Every structure is written in structure tokens, then in C-alpha cells.
């Protein structure tokens, strides 16, 4: 049903699309020794207590990624899977510090990811890159990362902020984001995933974030909810992620329903699909069922993603029309 609607994905980490099979393939190709004996052993480790426990496995798997060809193959595989789900446009995070800290040049990462996007263009899917700073690494490192990417700012869509949230408030990165915005980059930030509603406020006020990634803990602050509604601040929600990282008890208890009821601008996304058990279509289908969403609510999620994207106005209007027409046929 939703597969026929044009989907837009706004919250996916390319490193989080690295399926265990590909981790092993790339490691073999690169002569990298992995600490696990098999794909099955790696899969068995995908039980998490919280965000930090997930991140340590996620960063460990990145050891397999070394060449531009690896990043291209990773991107191409994700876009192929996304296109099969009906995704027509994706705005995709990457974590350069995870790779530069292992000696992989940032240009290798960006070249590879852009090549993967180019290879997928025949599938009818477009994509843009959002460079994320790791908030649990020093601010100076984020600034150096931005400056190393600055000559290629035109090839990037924006900057984001990710990794372990609690104890790393957005305020730390105000200067980095100001410089990024000065380069013409759009700004988004993870906030209100494990961190408090105050981090959402900081991301808006101090980073100039145009979208909040996750953001569901904003529900704890009624004044913030009113602000998000009135300003139509997009919140990119990732249901499987929130359950697998134990921020939310179950899909049936997911606050997405309350966010819709509060008239917030929300979309459904996959975050790290290789780790959390499904892609955007799986997330959408599961919340539709578990939260008993009506057709109108599913349509709001699909249209919300289009509205929340950084696409030009005409493309948004065209996708909106297509989504509404597909909904009528469903
Ligand atoms: N990096 C990859 N996935 C993430 C998430 N859900 N939150 C913060 N950083 C991440
Ligand atoms: Zn994320």
C-alpha cells in the first residue's frame, strides 16, 4: 500500500546500512581481520541496551570500509534497497570522523559516496549527503573536519550532529554549525533521542537546526511541543531504532501516535536499518499496524517527509501530488 507512494527518507546513517554480509565481504576484499567468526555471530551481537552500546558495534563494523569503492558499493546497495521500497529521494548522513580517525581520507569517503549516488541514478532515486559531527569527540576535531570538507561544500547538502547524546549538548557545537551555515550548508541535529528536551531547544536556538532527528523526548515539555507545532519544525522519527535502543518499550507504545495527535510535522525513517531489523518500508508498515494508524495518518507521514526535505519547492509539489494520487488509488 505505502510502497506505491513516493517515499522520502531523511534519517539514515549510511554506515548503519552496512549489512553483516557486506561487512564480511568488504573485510575479505581489504584483508581486514574482523573480531567475529561469522555473519551469524555478528548478528547475534545486535541486541542493545541503549544508544552507546549500539554505537560501539556500529563503529567496530566500520573497520571493513577502506576504499572509495567500498563507500560507493555501500551507498549503491542502500539506494537499491531504498528504491525497491519506493524511496525517490534520500538525505543521508555520513560520519567522516569514524573513517578519518582510521586513516581513510575524507575525500575518499565523499568520492565513494557520491559515486554510489551517481550509479543509482538510473533507479529513479536522488540523494544528498549530510556530514555529521560526532558529538562525543572534541569540538576542535569537528571544526577541523568541517574545514577539510569545506572545499566540497557545494557537493554536500548539510551538516548534522550524531553519536552518544547524553552529556554532549548541542551548545558545544554552536561555532562549528555557524561556520557550516556560513558555507551555505543546511543544518540538522540529533536531539531528544536519549537527551532531554532542553537539547532540542539548544539545537534550534544555538545550532540553527532546521530539522530535529528523533526529537520524541520533546513531548516531555508542553511549551516546546507548542513551539514545534507552530513553527512546523520537522522531526525525523525512527521507530525500530527507538525500540531496539530501549528508548521506547514497544512499537505499540511508540510516541509517534502522540506526535501525530499533537499535530507535529513528523516523518518515519530507518536510522540504521542493518542493525535495527528493517528499512523505511518495514518501519512504516509496522507502525501503521502497531499504532493502528488510519490512511489519513499514513498520508500525513508520507507528505510530512516530502515537506521536511531540502528538495526545491517544485519537486516537493510534484511529489506531493504523486503521493496524494497514489493514496487515492490505494
Ligand atoms: N549514529 C548512528 N545512529 C545514531 C543514532 N540513532 N543516534 C545517534 N547517533 C547515531
Ligand atoms: Zn540517527
Coordinates of C-alpha atoms and ligand atoms in Angstrom, one line a residue:
X1 CA 0.0 0.0 0.0
X2 CA 2.5 2.6 1.1
X3 CA 5.0 1.1 -1.3
X4 CA 3.2 2.8 -4.2
X5 CA 3.5 6.2 -2.6
X6 CA 6.8 8.1 -3.3
X7 CA 8.7 7.9 -0.1
X8 CA 11.4 10.3 1.1
X9 CA 14.0 9.2 3.7
X10 CA 15.5 11.9 5.9
X11 CA 17.2 10.0 8.7
X12 CA 19.5 7.2 7.7
X13 CA 23.2 6.8 8.5
X14 CA 25.0 5.2 5.6
X15 CA 27.3 3.3 8.0
X16 CA 24.1 2.0 9.6
X17 CA 23.1 0.3 6.3
X18 CA 26.2 -1.9 6.4
X19 CA 24.7 -5.3 6.5
X20 CA 26.7 -8.1 8.2
X21 CA 27.2 -9.9 4.9
X22 CA 28.7 -6.8 3.3
X23 CA 30.9 -6.2 6.4
X24 CA 32.4 -9.7 5.8
X25 CA 32.7 -9.2 2.0
X26 CA 34.5 -5.9 2.3
X27 CA 36.7 -7.1 5.1
X28 CA 37.8 -10.1 3.0
X29 CA 38.4 -7.8 0.0
X30 CA 40.5 -5.4 2.1
X31 CA 42.4 -8.0 4.2
X32 CA 40.8 -6.6 7.3
X33 CA 40.5 -9.1 10.2
X34 CA 37.2 -8.9 12.0
X35 CA 36.7 -9.9 15.6
X36 CA 33.8 -12.2 14.8
X37 CA 33.9 -15.7 13.3
X38 CA 30.8 -15.4 11.1
X39 CA 27.9 -13.3 9.9
X40 CA 25.7 -15.2 12.4
X41 CA 28.0 -14.4 15.3
X42 CA 27.9 -10.7 14.4
X43 CA 24.1 -10.8 14.0
X44 CA 23.8 -12.3 17.5
X45 CA 25.5 -9.2 18.9
X46 CA 22.8 -7.0 17.6
X47 CA 20.9 -6.8 20.9
X48 CA 21.4 -3.4 22.5
X49 CA 20.8 -1.8 25.9
X50 CA 21.0 1.8 24.8
X51 CA 22.5 4.1 22.2
X52 CA 26.1 3.8 23.4
X53 CA 26.0 0.0 23.4
X54 CA 24.8 0.1 19.8
X55 CA 27.4 2.7 18.7
X56 CA 30.3 0.6 19.8
X57 CA 29.3 -2.2 17.5
X58 CA 28.5 0.2 14.7
X59 CA 31.9 1.9 14.9
X60 CA 33.6 -1.5 15.1
X61 CA 32.0 -2.7 11.8
X62 CA 33.2 0.4 10.0
X63 CA 36.7 -1.1 10.1
X64 CA 35.7 -3.0 6.9
X65 CA 35.3 0.3 5.0
X66 CA 38.5 1.5 3.4
X67 CA 38.4 2.5 -0.2
X68 CA 36.2 4.8 -2.3
X69 CA 34.9 1.6 -4.0
X70 CA 33.7 0.3 -0.6
X71 CA 31.8 3.6 0.1
X72 CA 30.4 3.5 -3.4
X73 CA 29.2 -0.1 -3.0
X74 CA 27.7 0.7 0.4
X75 CA 25.8 3.7 -0.9
X76 CA 24.6 1.8 -4.1
X77 CA 23.4 -1.2 -2.0
X78 CA 21.4 1.1 0.3
X79 CA 19.9 3.1 -2.6
X80 CA 18.9 -0.1 -4.4
X81 CA 17.1 -1.3 -1.4
X82 CA 15.5 2.1 -0.7
X83 CA 14.3 2.4 -4.4
X84 CA 12.7 -1.1 -4.1
X85 CA 10.8 0.3 -1.1
X86 CA 9.5 3.2 -3.1
X87 CA 12.0 5.8 -1.9
X88 CA 12.5 8.5 -4.6
X89 CA 14.8 10.8 -2.6
X90 CA 17.1 10.3 0.5
X91 CA 19.1 12.8 2.6
X92 CA 21.8 10.6 4.0
X93 CA 24.1 11.0 7.0
X94 CA 27.8 10.0 7.0
X95 CA 30.3 10.1 9.8
X96 CA 33.7 11.2 8.4
X97 CA 35.5 11.2 11.8
X98 CA 34.8 7.4 12.0
X99 CA 36.9 7.0 8.9
X100 CA 39.5 9.7 9.1
X101 CA 40.4 8.5 12.6
X102 CA 41.4 5.2 10.9
X103 CA 43.5 6.9 8.3
X104 CA 40.9 7.0 5.5
X105 CA 41.0 10.4 3.8
X106 CA 37.7 12.4 3.9
X107 CA 37.9 12.8 0.1
X108 CA 37.9 9.0 -0.3
X109 CA 34.7 8.8 1.7
X110 CA 33.0 11.6 -0.1
X111 CA 34.2 10.5 -3.6
X112 CA 32.9 7.0 -2.9
X113 CA 29.5 8.1 -1.5
X114 CA 28.9 10.4 -4.5
X115 CA 29.9 7.7 -6.9
X116 CA 27.4 5.4 -5.3
X117 CA 24.6 8.0 -5.7
X118 CA 25.6 8.5 -9.3
X119 CA 25.5 4.8 -10.0
X120 CA 21.9 4.6 -8.5
X121 CA 20.5 7.5 -10.5
X122 CA 19.2 5.1 -13.2
X123 CA 16.9 3.6 -10.4
X124 CA 14.9 6.8 -10.2
X125 CA 16.2 7.8 -6.8
X126 CA 18.1 11.0 -5.9
X127 CA 20.2 11.6 -2.8
X128 CA 22.1 14.2 -0.9
X129 CA 24.8 13.9 1.8
X130 CA 24.7 15.3 5.3
X131 CA 28.1 15.4 7.1
X132 CA 27.6 14.5 10.7
X133 CA 29.9 15.6 13.5
X134 CA 30.5 13.0 16.3
X135 CA 29.3 15.0 19.4
X136 CA 31.3 12.8 21.8
X137 CA 34.5 13.8 20.1
X138 CA 36.3 17.1 20.7
X139 CA 34.8 20.2 19.2
X140 CA 38.2 21.1 17.6
X141 CA 38.0 17.8 15.7
X142 CA 34.6 18.7 14.4
X143 CA 35.9 22.1 13.3
X144 CA 38.9 20.5 11.5
X145 CA 36.5 18.0 9.8
X146 CA 34.3 20.8 8.6
X147 CA 37.3 22.8 7.3
X148 CA 38.7 19.7 5.5
X149 CA 35.3 19.3 3.7
X150 CA 34.8 23.0 3.1
X151 CA 36.2 22.9 -0.5
X152 CA 33.5 20.4 -1.3
X153 CA 30.6 22.2 0.4
X154 CA 28.8 22.5 -2.9
X155 CA 28.6 18.7 -3.1
X156 CA 27.1 18.4 0.3
X157 CA 23.6 19.2 1.5
X158 CA 24.2 20.0 5.1
X159 CA 25.7 19.1 8.4
X160 CA 24.3 17.1 11.3
X161 CA 25.2 16.1 14.8
X162 CA 25.2 12.5 16.0
X163 CA 26.7 9.8 18.2
X164 CA 26.3 9.5 22.0
X165 CA 24.0 12.3 23.1
X166 CA 23.8 12.5 26.9
X167 CA 26.5 14.8 28.3
X168 CA 27.2 16.3 24.9
X169 CA 24.7 19.2 24.5
X170 CA 24.3 21.0 21.1
X171 CA 25.6 24.2 22.7
X172 CA 29.2 22.8 22.4
X173 CA 28.9 22.9 18.6
X174 CA 27.4 26.4 18.1
X175 CA 30.6 27.7 16.5
X176 CA 31.0 24.7 14.2
X177 CA 27.4 25.0 13.0
X178 CA 27.7 28.8 12.5
X179 CA 30.7 28.2 10.2
X180 CA 28.9 25.4 8.3
X181 CA 25.9 27.6 7.8
X182 CA 28.2 30.3 6.5
X183 CA 29.4 27.9 3.8
X184 CA 25.8 27.6 2.7
X185 CA 25.2 24.2 4.3
X186 CA 21.8 23.3 5.8
X187 CA 21.7 22.3 9.5
X188 CA 20.1 19.4 11.3
X189 CA 20.8 17.7 14.6
X190 CA 20.0 14.6 16.6
X191 CA 18.4 15.8 19.8
X192 CA 15.8 14.4 22.2
X193 CA 16.7 10.8 21.4
X194 CA 18.3 10.0 24.8
X195 CA 19.0 13.6 25.7
X196 CA 16.4 15.9 27.4
X197 CA 14.0 18.4 25.7
X198 CA 16.5 21.2 26.5
X199 CA 18.8 19.7 23.9
X200 CA 16.1 20.2 21.3
X201 CA 15.8 23.8 22.3
X202 CA 19.5 24.3 22.0
X203 CA 19.7 22.6 18.6
X204 CA 17.1 25.1 17.3
X205 CA 18.4 28.2 19.1
X206 CA 22.1 27.7 19.1
X207 CA 22.8 25.5 16.0
X208 CA 20.1 26.9 13.7
X209 CA 18.9 23.3 13.2
X210 CA 16.1 23.2 10.5
X211 CA 15.2 19.6 11.4
X212 CA 15.4 17.6 14.6
X213 CA 16.4 14.0 14.3
X214 CA 14.4 11.8 16.7
X215 CA 13.2 14.6 19.0
X216 CA 10.5 12.5 20.6
X217 CA 11.6 13.5 24.2
X218 CA 10.3 17.0 23.3
X219 CA 6.9 15.6 24.3
X220 CA 8.0 16.0 27.9
X221 CA 7.9 19.8 27.5
X222 CA 4.5 21.2 26.5
X223 CA 5.9 24.6 25.7
X224 CA 8.4 23.0 23.3
X225 CA 5.7 20.9 21.7
X226 CA 3.7 24.1 21.1
X227 CA 6.8 25.7 19.5
X228 CA 7.5 22.7 17.3
X229 CA 3.9 22.7 16.1
X230 CA 3.6 26.4 15.5
X231 CA 7.0 26.6 13.7
X232 CA 6.4 23.3 11.8
X233 CA 9.8 22.0 12.8
X234 CA 10.3 18.7 11.2
X235 CA 11.0 15.7 13.5
X236 CA 12.5 12.6 11.8
X237 CA 11.2 9.7 13.8
X238 CA 12.8 6.2 13.7
X239 CA 10.5 3.7 15.3
X240 CA 12.6 0.5 15.1
X241 CA 15.6 2.3 16.4
X242 CA 13.8 3.7 19.4
X243 CA 12.6 0.3 20.4
X244 CA 15.9 -1.6 19.7
X245 CA 17.8 1.1 21.7
X246 CA 15.2 0.8 24.5
X247 CA 14.1 4.4 24.5
X248 CA 10.6 3.2 23.9
X249 CA 9.2 0.0 25.3
X250 CA 7.4 -1.3 22.2
X251 CA 6.1 -0.2 18.8
X252 CA 2.6 -0.3 20.2
X253 CA 3.8 2.2 22.8
X254 CA 5.7 4.4 20.4
X255 CA 5.1 8.2 20.9
X256 CA 4.7 8.7 17.1
X257 CA 0.9 8.4 17.6
X258 CA 1.0 11.2 20.2
X259 CA 3.2 13.3 17.9
X260 CA 0.6 13.0 15.2
X261 CA -2.1 13.8 17.7
X262 CA -0.2 16.9 18.7
X263 CA -0.1 17.9 15.0
X264 CA 3.7 17.8 14.8
X265 CA 5.5 17.6 11.5
X266 CA 6.8 14.0 11.6
X267 CA 8.2 11.5 9.2
X268 CA 9.2 7.8 9.6
X269 CA 12.7 6.8 8.8
X270 CA 15.1 3.8 9.3
X271 CA 18.2 5.3 11.1
X272 CA 20.4 2.2 11.0
X273 CA 18.4 -0.4 9.2
X274 CA 21.1 -3.1 9.1
X275 CA 21.2 -3.1 12.9
X276 CA 17.5 -2.4 13.8
X277 CA 15.7 -5.0 11.8
X278 CA 14.3 -3.1 8.8
X279 CA 14.2 -0.3 6.2
X280 CA 11.8 2.6 5.9
X281 CA 9.0 0.5 4.3
X282 CA 9.3 -2.0 7.2
X283 CA 9.2 0.8 9.8
X284 CA 6.1 2.4 8.1
X285 CA 4.3 -0.9 7.8
X286 CA 5.0 -1.8 11.4
X287 CA 3.9 1.5 12.9
X288 CA 0.8 1.5 10.7
X289 CA -0.2 -1.8 12.1
X290 CA 1.0 -1.5 15.7
X291 CA -0.3 2.0 16.2
X292 CA -3.5 1.3 14.2
X293 CA -2.8 4.4 12.0
X294 CA -5.5 5.4 9.6
X295 CA -5.0 6.1 5.9
X296 CA -5.0 9.9 6.7
X297 CA -2.3 9.5 9.3
X298 CA -0.1 7.4 6.9
X299 CA -0.6 10.1 4.3
X300 CA 0.5 12.7 6.8
X301 CA 3.7 10.8 7.4
X302 CA 4.5 10.5 3.7
X303 CA 3.6 14.1 2.9
X304 CA 5.5 15.2 6.1
X305 CA 8.7 13.6 4.8
X306 CA 8.3 15.5 1.5
X307 CA 7.7 18.8 3.2
X308 CA 10.6 18.2 5.6
X309 CA 13.1 17.5 2.9
X310 CA 15.6 20.0 1.4
X311 CA 14.2 19.5 -2.1
X312 CA 13.3 22.5 -4.2
X313 CA 9.7 23.7 -4.0
X314 CA 8.7 22.4 -7.4
X315 CA 10.0 18.9 -6.8
X316 CA 8.2 18.9 -3.4
X317 CA 5.0 20.0 -5.1
X318 CA 5.3 17.3 -7.8
X319 CA 6.0 14.5 -5.2
X320 CA 3.1 15.8 -3.0
X321 CA 0.7 15.5 -6.0
X322 CA 2.0 12.0 -6.8
X323 CA 1.7 10.9 -3.1
X324 CA -1.9 12.1 -2.9
X325 CA -2.8 10.5 -6.2
X326 CA -1.2 7.2 -5.1
X327 CA -3.1 7.3 -1.8
X328 CA -6.4 7.7 -3.7
X329 CA -5.6 4.6 -5.8
X330 CA -4.7 2.6 -2.7
Ligands
LIG1 N1 24.7 7.2 14.8 C1 24.1 6.2 14.1 N2 22.9 6.1 14.6 C2 22.7 7.0 15.6 C3 21.6 7.3 16.4 N3 20.4 6.7 16.4 N4 21.8 8.3 17.3 C4 22.9 9.0 17.3 N5 24.0 8.7 16.6 C5 23.9 7.7 15.7
LIG2 ZN1 20.3 8.7 13.7

